[in-house]
Amino acid sequence: MKFFIDTANLKEIREAADLGILDGVTTNPSLMAKEGISGTENILNHYKTICSIVDGPVSAEVISTDFAGMVKEGEHLAALHPNIVVKVPMIKEGIKAIKYFSDKGIKTNCTLVFSAGQALLAAKAGATMVSPFLGRIDDSGWDGVQLIEQIVHIYRTYNYKTEVLAASIRSGLHIIRCAEAGADIATCPLSSITALFNHPLTDIGLEKFLADYKKVNG
Ligand code: G3P
């Protein structure tokens, strides 16, 4: 299972990359705004900086909602760096754009996916990745992991190459449940990744090993 970090914060991206287990990055307009990144030039430079930190796919989202606009923006983004994946919203124009990009060999991430039907459309259009937002589904009283299971089952049944990128992760447990469900990728806040380190028996065990060593070695 691949681990992506879901942020535009360079400090967090560097920290996750330093762990040696980071496979890629996803961003979205809200995450860019949270870091105060505004203006086309600054936004494009920020993507380039992220690509220089992480050697793996970096999702950069279009903000156009019409086919022509998405194509123009996506081609511009894709030209920034070979690792850029054009993130396209799950709308009719988006599916048309994903098909266009797929035919041209440009990688895509179909975002804002909340149902198996939407995931099926994304796969048929040739999306490289599909992003079901499980945390937001949980927030609204439905079972996000169940959707991941459903999409994985459909994709495996028909041998679709689209990777299931579990997004909107809220906890370490979410990552584990997505791994059990067979998600190809989880994109997570840094806190959810580092939560996987924690177990009290590890801390207690290490403390005892070190104390026992000290007893005989001083
Ligand atoms: O990047 C897309 C997704 O991961 C957003 O997550 O926490 O805003 O629901 P969240």
PDB file of C-alpha atoms and ligand atoms in Angstrom:
ATOM      1  CA  MET A   1       0.000   0.000   0.000  1.00  0.00           C
ATOM      2  CA  LYS A   2       1.341   3.417  -0.942  1.00  0.00           C
ATOM      3  CA  PHE A   3       1.322   6.327   1.517  1.00  0.00           C
ATOM      4  CA  PHE A   4       0.707   9.837   0.201  1.00  0.00           C
ATOM      5  CA  ILE A   5       0.572  12.930   2.391  1.00  0.00           C
ATOM      6  CA  ASP A   6      -2.485  15.134   1.942  1.00  0.00           C
ATOM      7  CA  THR A   7      -1.138  18.634   2.501  1.00  0.00           C
ATOM      8  CA  ALA A   8       0.519  21.618   0.858  1.00  0.00           C
ATOM      9  CA  ASN A   9       2.589  22.319   3.988  1.00  0.00           C
ATOM     10  CA  LEU A  10       6.259  21.988   3.019  1.00  0.00           C
ATOM     11  CA  LYS A  11       7.441  21.335   6.591  1.00  0.00           C
ATOM     12  CA  GLU A  12       5.040  18.400   6.938  1.00  0.00           C
ATOM     13  CA  ILE A  13       5.923  17.093   3.467  1.00  0.00           C
ATOM     14  CA  ARG A  14       9.641  17.198   4.360  1.00  0.00           C
ATOM     15  CA  GLU A  15       8.982  15.507   7.722  1.00  0.00           C
ATOM     16  CA  ALA A  16       7.008  12.698   6.048  1.00  0.00           C
ATOM     17  CA  ALA A  17       9.617  12.345   3.285  1.00  0.00           C
ATOM     18  CA  ASP A  18      12.365  12.084   5.931  1.00  0.00           C
ATOM     19  CA  LEU A  19      10.614   9.015   7.378  1.00  0.00           C
ATOM     20  CA  GLY A  20      11.504   7.227   4.137  1.00  0.00           C
ATOM     21  CA  ILE A  21       8.036   5.763   3.658  1.00  0.00           C
ATOM     22  CA  LEU A  22       6.376   8.517   1.621  1.00  0.00           C
ATOM     23  CA  ASP A  23       5.255   7.652  -1.913  1.00  0.00           C
ATOM     24  CA  GLY A  24       3.534  10.840  -3.044  1.00  0.00           C
ATOM     25  CA  VAL A  25       1.569  13.989  -2.247  1.00  0.00           C
ATOM     26  CA  THR A  26      -1.985  15.186  -2.821  1.00  0.00           C
ATOM     27  CA  THR A  27      -3.083  18.803  -2.596  1.00  0.00           C
ATOM     28  CA  ASN A  28      -6.328  20.617  -3.274  1.00  0.00           C
ATOM     29  CA  PRO A  29      -7.320  24.298  -3.501  1.00  0.00           C
ATOM     30  CA  SER A  30      -8.372  24.334   0.184  1.00  0.00           C
ATOM     31  CA  LEU A  31      -4.991  22.939   1.306  1.00  0.00           C
ATOM     32  CA  MET A  32      -3.138  25.482  -0.866  1.00  0.00           C
ATOM     33  CA  ALA A  33      -5.257  28.313   0.569  1.00  0.00           C
ATOM     34  CA  LYS A  34      -4.551  27.060   4.111  1.00  0.00           C
ATOM     35  CA  GLU A  35      -0.834  27.629   3.445  1.00  0.00           C
ATOM     36  CA  GLY A  36      -1.569  31.099   2.048  1.00  0.00           C
ATOM     37  CA  ILE A  37      -0.422  30.144  -1.469  1.00  0.00           C
ATOM     38  CA  SER A  38      -2.197  32.388  -3.961  1.00  0.00           C
ATOM     39  CA  GLY A  39      -1.666  33.686  -7.495  1.00  0.00           C
ATOM     40  CA  THR A  40      -0.934  31.437 -10.471  1.00  0.00           C
ATOM     41  CA  GLU A  41       2.855  31.861 -10.399  1.00  0.00           C
ATOM     42  CA  ASN A  42       3.111  31.131  -6.668  1.00  0.00           C
ATOM     43  CA  ILE A  43       0.822  28.123  -6.975  1.00  0.00           C
ATOM     44  CA  LEU A  44       2.819  26.660  -9.863  1.00  0.00           C
ATOM     45  CA  ASN A  45       6.115  27.280  -8.051  1.00  0.00           C
ATOM     46  CA  HIS A  46       4.725  25.587  -4.953  1.00  0.00           C
ATOM     47  CA  TYR A  47       3.946  22.442  -6.979  1.00  0.00           C
ATOM     48  CA  LYS A  48       7.485  22.510  -8.378  1.00  0.00           C
ATOM     49  CA  THR A  49       8.924  22.776  -4.859  1.00  0.00           C
ATOM     50  CA  ILE A  50       6.824  19.822  -3.683  1.00  0.00           C
ATOM     51  CA  CYS A  51       8.072  17.804  -6.672  1.00  0.00           C
ATOM     52  CA  SER A  52      11.655  18.615  -5.676  1.00  0.00           C
ATOM     53  CA  ILE A  53      11.054  17.201  -2.172  1.00  0.00           C
ATOM     54  CA  VAL A  54       9.146  14.004  -3.015  1.00  0.00           C
ATOM     55  CA  ASP A  55      10.047  11.592  -5.788  1.00  0.00           C
ATOM     56  CA  GLY A  56       6.528  10.331  -6.510  1.00  0.00           C
ATOM     57  CA  PRO A  57       3.148  11.430  -7.840  1.00  0.00           C
ATOM     58  CA  VAL A  58       2.062  14.943  -6.828  1.00  0.00           C
ATOM     59  CA  SER A  59      -1.613  15.738  -7.412  1.00  0.00           C
ATOM     60  CA  ALA A  60      -2.308  19.304  -8.569  1.00  0.00           C
ATOM     61  CA  GLU A  61      -5.976  20.220  -8.899  1.00  0.00           C
ATOM     62  CA  VAL A  62      -7.579  22.189 -11.725  1.00  0.00           C
ATOM     63  CA  ILE A  63     -10.015  24.915 -10.744  1.00  0.00           C
ATOM     64  CA  SER A  64     -11.862  25.138 -14.077  1.00  0.00           C
ATOM     65  CA  THR A  65     -15.183  23.323 -14.317  1.00  0.00           C
ATOM     66  CA  ASP A  66     -15.527  23.296 -18.120  1.00  0.00           C
ATOM     67  CA  PHE A  67     -13.787  20.844 -20.463  1.00  0.00           C
ATOM     68  CA  ALA A  68     -11.711  23.416 -22.366  1.00  0.00           C
ATOM     69  CA  GLY A  69     -10.581  25.131 -19.173  1.00  0.00           C
ATOM     70  CA  MET A  70      -9.639  21.857 -17.497  1.00  0.00           C
ATOM     71  CA  VAL A  71      -7.652  20.736 -20.542  1.00  0.00           C
ATOM     72  CA  LYS A  72      -5.743  24.042 -20.718  1.00  0.00           C
ATOM     73  CA  GLU A  73      -4.993  24.054 -17.003  1.00  0.00           C
ATOM     74  CA  GLY A  74      -4.201  20.344 -16.835  1.00  0.00           C
ATOM     75  CA  GLU A  75      -1.763  20.461 -19.735  1.00  0.00           C
ATOM     76  CA  HIS A  76      -0.025  23.415 -18.122  1.00  0.00           C
ATOM     77  CA  LEU A  77       0.194  21.610 -14.774  1.00  0.00           C
ATOM     78  CA  ALA A  78       1.405  18.359 -16.357  1.00  0.00           C
ATOM     79  CA  ALA A  79       4.191  20.252 -18.137  1.00  0.00           C
ATOM     80  CA  LEU A  80       5.559  21.499 -14.790  1.00  0.00           C
ATOM     81  CA  HIS A  81       7.135  18.176 -13.779  1.00  0.00           C
ATOM     82  CA  PRO A  82       6.873  14.508 -14.873  1.00  0.00           C
ATOM     83  CA  ASN A  83       5.475  13.572 -11.424  1.00  0.00           C
ATOM     84  CA  ILE A  84       2.473  15.901 -11.626  1.00  0.00           C
ATOM     85  CA  VAL A  85      -0.909  14.137 -11.630  1.00  0.00           C
ATOM     86  CA  VAL A  86      -3.779  16.348 -12.786  1.00  0.00           C
ATOM     87  CA  LYS A  87      -6.565  16.272 -10.221  1.00  0.00           C
ATOM     88  CA  VAL A  88      -9.972  16.634 -11.824  1.00  0.00           C
ATOM     89  CA  PRO A  89     -13.378  16.847 -10.100  1.00  0.00           C
ATOM     90  CA  MET A  90     -16.001  14.121 -10.596  1.00  0.00           C
ATOM     91  CA  ILE A  91     -18.376  16.044 -12.845  1.00  0.00           C
ATOM     92  CA  LYS A  92     -19.450  15.396 -16.450  1.00  0.00           C
ATOM     93  CA  GLU A  93     -16.899  17.837 -17.890  1.00  0.00           C
ATOM     94  CA  GLY A  94     -14.293  16.308 -15.593  1.00  0.00           C
ATOM     95  CA  ILE A  95     -14.898  12.806 -16.921  1.00  0.00           C
ATOM     96  CA  LYS A  96     -14.539  14.121 -20.486  1.00  0.00           C
ATOM     97  CA  ALA A  97     -11.277  15.821 -19.489  1.00  0.00           C
ATOM     98  CA  ILE A  98      -9.983  12.636 -17.800  1.00  0.00           C
ATOM     99  CA  LYS A  99     -10.649  10.676 -20.995  1.00  0.00           C
ATOM    100  CA  TYR A 100      -8.809  13.365 -22.993  1.00  0.00           C
ATOM    101  CA  PHE A 101      -5.820  13.326 -20.611  1.00  0.00           C
ATOM    102  CA  SER A 102      -5.791   9.523 -20.535  1.00  0.00           C
ATOM    103  CA  ASP A 103      -5.615   9.376 -24.353  1.00  0.00           C
ATOM    104  CA  LYS A 104      -2.699  11.815 -24.234  1.00  0.00           C
ATOM    105  CA  GLY A 105      -0.817   9.846 -21.548  1.00  0.00           C
ATOM    106  CA  ILE A 106      -1.334  12.528 -18.874  1.00  0.00           C
ATOM    107  CA  LYS A 107      -1.904  11.053 -15.400  1.00  0.00           C
ATOM    108  CA  THR A 108      -5.105  11.991 -13.562  1.00  0.00           C
ATOM    109  CA  ASN A 109      -6.658  11.757 -10.113  1.00  0.00           C
ATOM    110  CA  CYS A 110     -10.460  11.895 -10.153  1.00  0.00           C
ATOM    111  CA  THR A 111     -11.433  13.705  -6.959  1.00  0.00           C
ATOM    112  CA  LEU A 112     -14.612  14.289  -4.929  1.00  0.00           C
ATOM    113  CA  VAL A 113     -15.805  10.712  -5.374  1.00  0.00           C
ATOM    114  CA  PHE A 114     -18.578   9.647  -3.002  1.00  0.00           C
ATOM    115  CA  SER A 115     -20.158   6.635  -4.733  1.00  0.00           C
ATOM    116  CA  ALA A 116     -19.265   3.406  -6.538  1.00  0.00           C
ATOM    117  CA  GLY A 117     -21.026   4.674  -9.673  1.00  0.00           C
ATOM    118  CA  GLN A 118     -18.775   7.714  -9.795  1.00  0.00           C
ATOM    119  CA  ALA A 119     -15.718   5.486  -9.314  1.00  0.00           C
ATOM    120  CA  LEU A 120     -16.891   3.286 -12.196  1.00  0.00           C
ATOM    121  CA  LEU A 121     -17.181   6.319 -14.500  1.00  0.00           C
ATOM    122  CA  ALA A 122     -13.686   7.472 -13.513  1.00  0.00           C
ATOM    123  CA  ALA A 123     -12.211   4.047 -14.291  1.00  0.00           C
ATOM    124  CA  LYS A 124     -14.009   3.849 -17.633  1.00  0.00           C
ATOM    125  CA  ALA A 125     -12.600   7.283 -18.565  1.00  0.00           C
ATOM    126  CA  GLY A 126      -9.100   5.971 -17.792  1.00  0.00           C
ATOM    127  CA  ALA A 127      -8.336   7.844 -14.559  1.00  0.00           C
ATOM    128  CA  THR A 128      -4.951   6.884 -13.113  1.00  0.00           C
ATOM    129  CA  MET A 129      -6.324   7.240  -9.581  1.00  0.00           C
ATOM    130  CA  VAL A 130      -9.726   7.702  -8.016  1.00  0.00           C
ATOM    131  CA  SER A 131     -10.192   9.542  -4.716  1.00  0.00           C
ATOM    132  CA  PRO A 132     -13.144   8.408  -2.589  1.00  0.00           C
ATOM    133  CA  PHE A 133     -13.444  10.775   0.411  1.00  0.00           C
ATOM    134  CA  LEU A 134     -14.079   8.293   3.204  1.00  0.00           C
ATOM    135  CA  GLY A 135     -13.745  10.738   6.112  1.00  0.00           C
ATOM    136  CA  ARG A 136     -16.401  13.049   4.710  1.00  0.00           C
ATOM    137  CA  ILE A 137     -18.673  10.037   4.150  1.00  0.00           C
ATOM    138  CA  ASP A 138     -18.172   8.976   7.790  1.00  0.00           C
ATOM    139  CA  ASP A 139     -18.842  12.577   8.853  1.00  0.00           C
ATOM    140  CA  SER A 140     -22.219  12.424   7.149  1.00  0.00           C
ATOM    141  CA  GLY A 141     -23.232   9.196   8.897  1.00  0.00           C
ATOM    142  CA  TRP A 142     -22.356   6.655   6.184  1.00  0.00           C
ATOM    143  CA  ASP A 143     -19.573   4.051   6.143  1.00  0.00           C
ATOM    144  CA  GLY A 144     -16.596   5.361   4.151  1.00  0.00           C
ATOM    145  CA  VAL A 145     -14.568   2.144   4.362  1.00  0.00           C
ATOM    146  CA  GLN A 146     -17.512   0.212   2.895  1.00  0.00           C
ATOM    147  CA  LEU A 147     -17.262   2.427  -0.193  1.00  0.00           C
ATOM    148  CA  ILE A 148     -13.529   1.671  -0.485  1.00  0.00           C
ATOM    149  CA  GLU A 149     -14.324  -2.083  -0.307  1.00  0.00           C
ATOM    150  CA  GLN A 150     -17.034  -1.701  -2.957  1.00  0.00           C
ATOM    151  CA  ILE A 151     -14.773   0.194  -5.379  1.00  0.00           C
ATOM    152  CA  VAL A 152     -11.863  -2.235  -4.865  1.00  0.00           C
ATOM    153  CA  HIS A 153     -14.237  -5.147  -5.562  1.00  0.00           C
ATOM    154  CA  ILE A 154     -15.552  -3.567  -8.777  1.00  0.00           C
ATOM    155  CA  TYR A 155     -12.098  -2.613 -10.065  1.00  0.00           C
ATOM    156  CA  ARG A 156     -10.674  -6.095  -9.335  1.00  0.00           C
ATOM    157  CA  THR A 157     -13.688  -7.774 -10.976  1.00  0.00           C
ATOM    158  CA  TYR A 158     -13.218  -5.880 -14.234  1.00  0.00           C
ATOM    159  CA  ASN A 159      -9.437  -5.550 -13.984  1.00  0.00           C
ATOM    160  CA  TYR A 160      -9.532  -1.744 -14.162  1.00  0.00           C
ATOM    161  CA  LYS A 161      -6.041  -0.277 -13.819  1.00  0.00           C
ATOM    162  CA  THR A 162      -7.277   2.813 -11.931  1.00  0.00           C
ATOM    163  CA  GLU A 163      -5.728   2.907  -8.455  1.00  0.00           C
ATOM    164  CA  VAL A 164      -7.986   3.372  -5.446  1.00  0.00           C
ATOM    165  CA  LEU A 165      -6.625   6.335  -3.505  1.00  0.00           C
ATOM    166  CA  ALA A 166      -8.437   6.495  -0.158  1.00  0.00           C
ATOM    167  CA  ALA A 167      -8.728  10.208   0.693  1.00  0.00           C
ATOM    168  CA  SER A 168     -10.117  12.340   3.486  1.00  0.00           C
ATOM    169  CA  ILE A 169      -8.419  10.063   6.022  1.00  0.00           C
ATOM    170  CA  ARG A 170      -8.954  11.101   9.621  1.00  0.00           C
ATOM    171  CA  SER A 171      -6.943   8.601  11.715  1.00  0.00           C
ATOM    172  CA  GLY A 172      -4.424   5.790  11.836  1.00  0.00           C
ATOM    173  CA  LEU A 173      -7.340   3.372  12.111  1.00  0.00           C
ATOM    174  CA  HIS A 174      -8.704   4.682   8.808  1.00  0.00           C
ATOM    175  CA  ILE A 175      -5.362   3.800   7.161  1.00  0.00           C
ATOM    176  CA  ILE A 176      -5.474   0.270   8.592  1.00  0.00           C
ATOM    177  CA  ARG A 177      -9.099  -0.253   7.531  1.00  0.00           C
ATOM    178  CA  CYS A 178      -8.247   0.976   4.009  1.00  0.00           C
ATOM    179  CA  ALA A 179      -5.275  -1.407   3.868  1.00  0.00           C
ATOM    180  CA  GLU A 180      -7.604  -4.269   4.875  1.00  0.00           C
ATOM    181  CA  ALA A 181     -10.065  -3.169   2.192  1.00  0.00           C
ATOM    182  CA  GLY A 182      -7.316  -3.348  -0.461  1.00  0.00           C
ATOM    183  CA  ALA A 183      -6.917   0.358  -1.249  1.00  0.00           C
ATOM    184  CA  ASP A 184      -3.839   0.904  -3.411  1.00  0.00           C
ATOM    185  CA  ILE A 185      -2.999   4.237  -1.776  1.00  0.00           C
ATOM    186  CA  ALA A 186      -3.992   6.179   1.333  1.00  0.00           C
ATOM    187  CA  THR A 187      -3.492   9.926   1.316  1.00  0.00           C
ATOM    188  CA  CYS A 188      -3.310  11.143   4.888  1.00  0.00           C
ATOM    189  CA  PRO A 189      -2.560  14.038   7.163  1.00  0.00           C
ATOM    190  CA  LEU A 190       0.894  13.606   8.763  1.00  0.00           C
ATOM    191  CA  SER A 191      -0.785  13.023  12.151  1.00  0.00           C
ATOM    192  CA  SER A 192      -2.602   9.916  10.841  1.00  0.00           C
ATOM    193  CA  ILE A 193       0.652   8.465   9.490  1.00  0.00           C
ATOM    194  CA  THR A 194       2.585   9.106  12.707  1.00  0.00           C
ATOM    195  CA  ALA A 195      -0.316   7.669  14.754  1.00  0.00           C
ATOM    196  CA  LEU A 196       0.650   4.283  13.291  1.00  0.00           C
ATOM    197  CA  PHE A 197       3.876   4.369  15.323  1.00  0.00           C
ATOM    198  CA  ASN A 198       2.078   4.415  18.639  1.00  0.00           C
ATOM    199  CA  HIS A 199       1.718   1.415  20.917  1.00  0.00           C
ATOM    200  CA  PRO A 200       2.209   1.617  24.701  1.00  0.00           C
ATOM    201  CA  LEU A 201       3.799  -1.864  24.812  1.00  0.00           C
ATOM    202  CA  THR A 202       6.511  -0.650  22.402  1.00  0.00           C
ATOM    203  CA  ASP A 203       7.354   2.229  24.755  1.00  0.00           C
ATOM    204  CA  ILE A 204       7.278   0.013  27.860  1.00  0.00           C
ATOM    205  CA  GLY A 205       9.309  -2.708  26.124  1.00  0.00           C
ATOM    206  CA  LEU A 206      11.981  -0.289  24.896  1.00  0.00           C
ATOM    207  CA  GLU A 207      12.263   1.332  28.318  1.00  0.00           C
ATOM    208  CA  LYS A 208      12.863  -2.110  29.877  1.00  0.00           C
ATOM    209  CA  PHE A 209      15.428  -3.168  27.238  1.00  0.00           C
ATOM    210  CA  LEU A 210      17.412   0.029  27.831  1.00  0.00           C
ATOM    211  CA  ALA A 211      17.146  -0.250  31.637  1.00  0.00           C
ATOM    212  CA  ASP A 212      18.334  -3.897  31.554  1.00  0.00           C
ATOM    213  CA  TYR A 213      21.248  -2.930  29.296  1.00  0.00           C
ATOM    214  CA  LYS A 214      22.204  -0.141  31.695  1.00  0.00           C
ATOM    215  CA  LYS A 215      22.063  -2.516  34.703  1.00  0.00           C
ATOM    216  CA  VAL A 216      24.927  -4.627  33.378  1.00  0.00           C
ATOM    217  CA  ASN A 217      26.773  -2.123  31.205  1.00  0.00           C
ATOM    218  CA  GLY A 218      26.490   0.954  33.411  1.00  0.00           C
TER     219      GLY A 218
HETATM  220  O1  G3P B   1      -7.446  15.997  -0.710  1.00  0.00           O
HETATM  221  C1  G3P B   1      -8.722  15.477  -0.650  1.00  0.00           C
HETATM  222  C2  G3P B   1      -9.196  14.991   0.693  1.00  0.00           C
HETATM  223  O2  G3P B   1      -8.234  14.181   1.274  1.00  0.00           O
HETATM  224  C3  G3P B   1      -9.748  16.052   1.612  1.00  0.00           C
HETATM  225  O3  G3P B   1      -9.852  15.627   2.941  1.00  0.00           O
HETATM  226  O4  G3P B   1     -10.095  16.159   5.334  1.00  0.00           O
HETATM  227  O5  G3P B   1     -10.798  17.853   3.618  1.00  0.00           O
HETATM  228  O6  G3P B   1     -12.120  15.775   3.981  1.00  0.00           O
HETATM  229  P1  G3P B   1     -10.768  16.392   4.013  1.00  0.00           P
END
